[in-house]
CSV table of C-alpha atoms in Angstrom, one decimal:
chain,number,residue,atom,x,y,z
C,3,UNK,CA,12.0,15.8,-8.7
C,4,UNK,CA,10.6,14.8,-12.0
C,5,UNK,CA,8.2,11.9,-12.6
C,6,UNK,CA,10.9,9.5,-13.9
C,7,UNK,CA,13.0,10.1,-10.8
C,8,UNK,CA,10.0,9.6,-8.5
C,9,UNK,CA,9.2,6.3,-10.3
C,10,UNK,CA,12.8,5.2,-10.0
C,11,UNK,CA,12.9,6.1,-6.3
C,12,UNK,CA,9.6,4.3,-5.6
C,13,UNK,CA,10.7,1.2,-7.5
C,14,UNK,CA,14.0,1.2,-5.6
C,15,UNK,CA,12.3,1.6,-2.2
C,16,UNK,CA,9.7,-1.1,-3.2
C,17,UNK,CA,12.4,-3.5,-4.3
C,18,UNK,CA,14.4,-3.0,-1.2
C,19,UNK,CA,11.2,-3.4,1.0
C,20,UNK,CA,10.3,-6.7,-0.8
C,21,UNK,CA,13.9,-8.0,-0.5
C,22,UNK,CA,13.9,-7.3,3.3
C,23,UNK,CA,10.4,-8.8,3.5
C,24,UNK,CA,11.5,-11.9,1.6
C,25,UNK,CA,14.5,-12.4,3.8
C,26,UNK,CA,12.3,-12.6,6.8
C,27,UNK,CA,9.1,-13.9,5.2
C,28,UNK,CA,8.6,-16.9,7.4
C,29,UNK,CA,8.9,-14.8,10.6
C,30,UNK,CA,6.6,-12.1,9.3
C,31,UNK,CA,4.0,-14.6,7.9
C,32,UNK,CA,3.9,-16.4,11.3
C,33,UNK,CA,3.4,-13.2,13.3
C,34,UNK,CA,1.6,-11.0,10.8
C,35,UNK,CA,1.5,-7.2,11.2
C,36,UNK,CA,0.5,-5.8,14.5
C,37,UNK,CA,-1.9,-3.2,13.1
C,38,UNK,CA,-2.8,-1.3,9.9
C,39,UNK,CA,-0.4,1.6,10.6
C,40,UNK,CA,2.5,-0.8,10.9
C,41,UNK,CA,1.5,-2.5,7.6
C,42,UNK,CA,1.0,0.8,5.9
C,43,UNK,CA,4.4,2.0,6.8
C,44,UNK,CA,5.9,-1.3,5.7
C,45,UNK,CA,4.1,-1.7,2.4
C,46,UNK,CA,2.6,1.6,1.3
C,47,UNK,CA,4.2,4.7,2.8
C,48,UNK,CA,7.1,4.8,0.4
C,49,UNK,CA,4.7,5.7,-2.5
C,50,UNK,CA,1.8,7.1,-0.4
C,51,UNK,CA,3.4,9.3,2.3
C,52,UNK,CA,0.8,11.0,4.4
C,53,UNK,CA,-1.9,9.6,2.0
C,54,UNK,CA,-0.4,11.2,-1.0
C,55,UNK,CA,1.0,9.6,-4.2
C,56,UNK,CA,4.6,10.3,-5.3
C,57,UNK,CA,4.0,9.2,-8.8
C,58,UNK,CA,0.5,10.6,-9.5
C,59,UNK,CA,-0.4,13.2,-6.9
C,60,UNK,CA,-4.0,13.4,-8.3
C,61,UNK,CA,-4.4,9.6,-7.4
C,62,UNK,CA,-3.8,10.0,-3.7
C,63,UNK,CA,-5.5,7.8,-1.1
C,64,UNK,CA,-7.5,10.5,0.6
C,65,UNK,CA,-11.2,9.6,1.0
C,66,UNK,CA,-12.6,12.0,-1.6
C,67,UNK,CA,-10.1,10.8,-4.2
C,68,UNK,CA,-10.7,7.2,-3.4
C,69,UNK,CA,-14.5,7.6,-3.7
C,70,UNK,CA,-14.2,9.5,-7.0
C,71,UNK,CA,-12.4,6.4,-8.3
C,72,UNK,CA,-15.1,4.0,-7.0
C,73,UNK,CA,-13.1,2.9,-3.9
C,74,UNK,CA,-15.4,3.2,-0.9
C,75,UNK,CA,-14.7,0.3,1.4
C,76,UNK,CA,-11.8,-1.5,2.9
C,77,UNK,CA,-12.6,-4.5,0.6
C,78,UNK,CA,-12.3,-2.2,-2.4
C,79,UNK,CA,-8.8,-1.2,-1.2
C,80,UNK,CA,-7.8,-4.8,-0.7
C,81,UNK,CA,-9.0,-5.6,-4.3
C,82,UNK,CA,-6.8,-2.7,-5.5
C,83,UNK,CA,-3.8,-4.0,-3.6
C,84,UNK,CA,-4.3,-7.4,-5.3
C,85,UNK,CA,-4.8,-6.1,-8.8
C,86,UNK,CA,-3.7,-2.4,-9.1
C,87,UNK,CA,-3.7,-0.2,-12.1
C,88,UNK,CA,-0.8,1.8,-13.4
C,89,UNK,CA,2.6,1.6,-11.7
C,90,UNK,CA,1.4,0.4,-8.3
C,91,UNK,CA,3.0,-2.9,-7.0
C,92,UNK,CA,0.6,-5.8,-6.7
C,93,UNK,CA,0.5,-7.5,-3.4
C,94,UNK,CA,-0.7,-11.1,-3.7
C,95,UNK,CA,-1.9,-13.1,-0.7
C,96,UNK,CA,1.5,-14.8,-0.3
C,97,UNK,CA,3.2,-11.5,0.0
C,98,UNK,CA,0.5,-9.8,2.1
C,99,UNK,CA,-1.9,-12.2,3.8
C,100,UNK,CA,-5.6,-11.3,3.7
C,101,UNK,CA,-5.9,-10.4,7.3
C,102,UNK,CA,-2.9,-8.0,7.1
C,103,UNK,CA,-4.3,-6.4,3.9
C,104,UNK,CA,-7.6,-5.8,5.6
C,105,UNK,CA,-5.8,-4.1,8.6
C,106,UNK,CA,-4.0,-1.8,6.2
C,107,UNK,CA,-7.2,-1.0,4.2
C,108,UNK,CA,-9.1,-0.2,7.4
C,109,UNK,CA,-6.2,2.0,8.5
C,110,UNK,CA,-6.4,3.9,5.2
C,111,UNK,CA,-10.2,4.4,5.4
C,112,UNK,CA,-9.9,5.7,9.0
C,113,UNK,CA,-6.8,7.8,8.6
C,114,UNK,CA,-6.8,9.7,5.3
C,115,UNK,CA,-10.1,11.6,5.4
């Protein structure tokens, strides 16, 4: 699959995820995510399956790669979620509350070593 098709697929999955999320926003906001793994699957896994990156494989979310890019803590990951570079979708606090973003970031740090 070429880069353009990967981008289209990721954007399509992201758009679908956001529309499903928007339809149930009040319910999700009230309950929040149960844990970081659940949040990762909901918000991140379409573009970062198994810690990879479908658009830019060299910009995966494995610990070594994150550290090479100056991302060393869960707070650094949350900042990237809020103001990403490149094609990554931005997740503002209304879309992804701070507590949930932190759960996802902690999960990424602990899981993709």
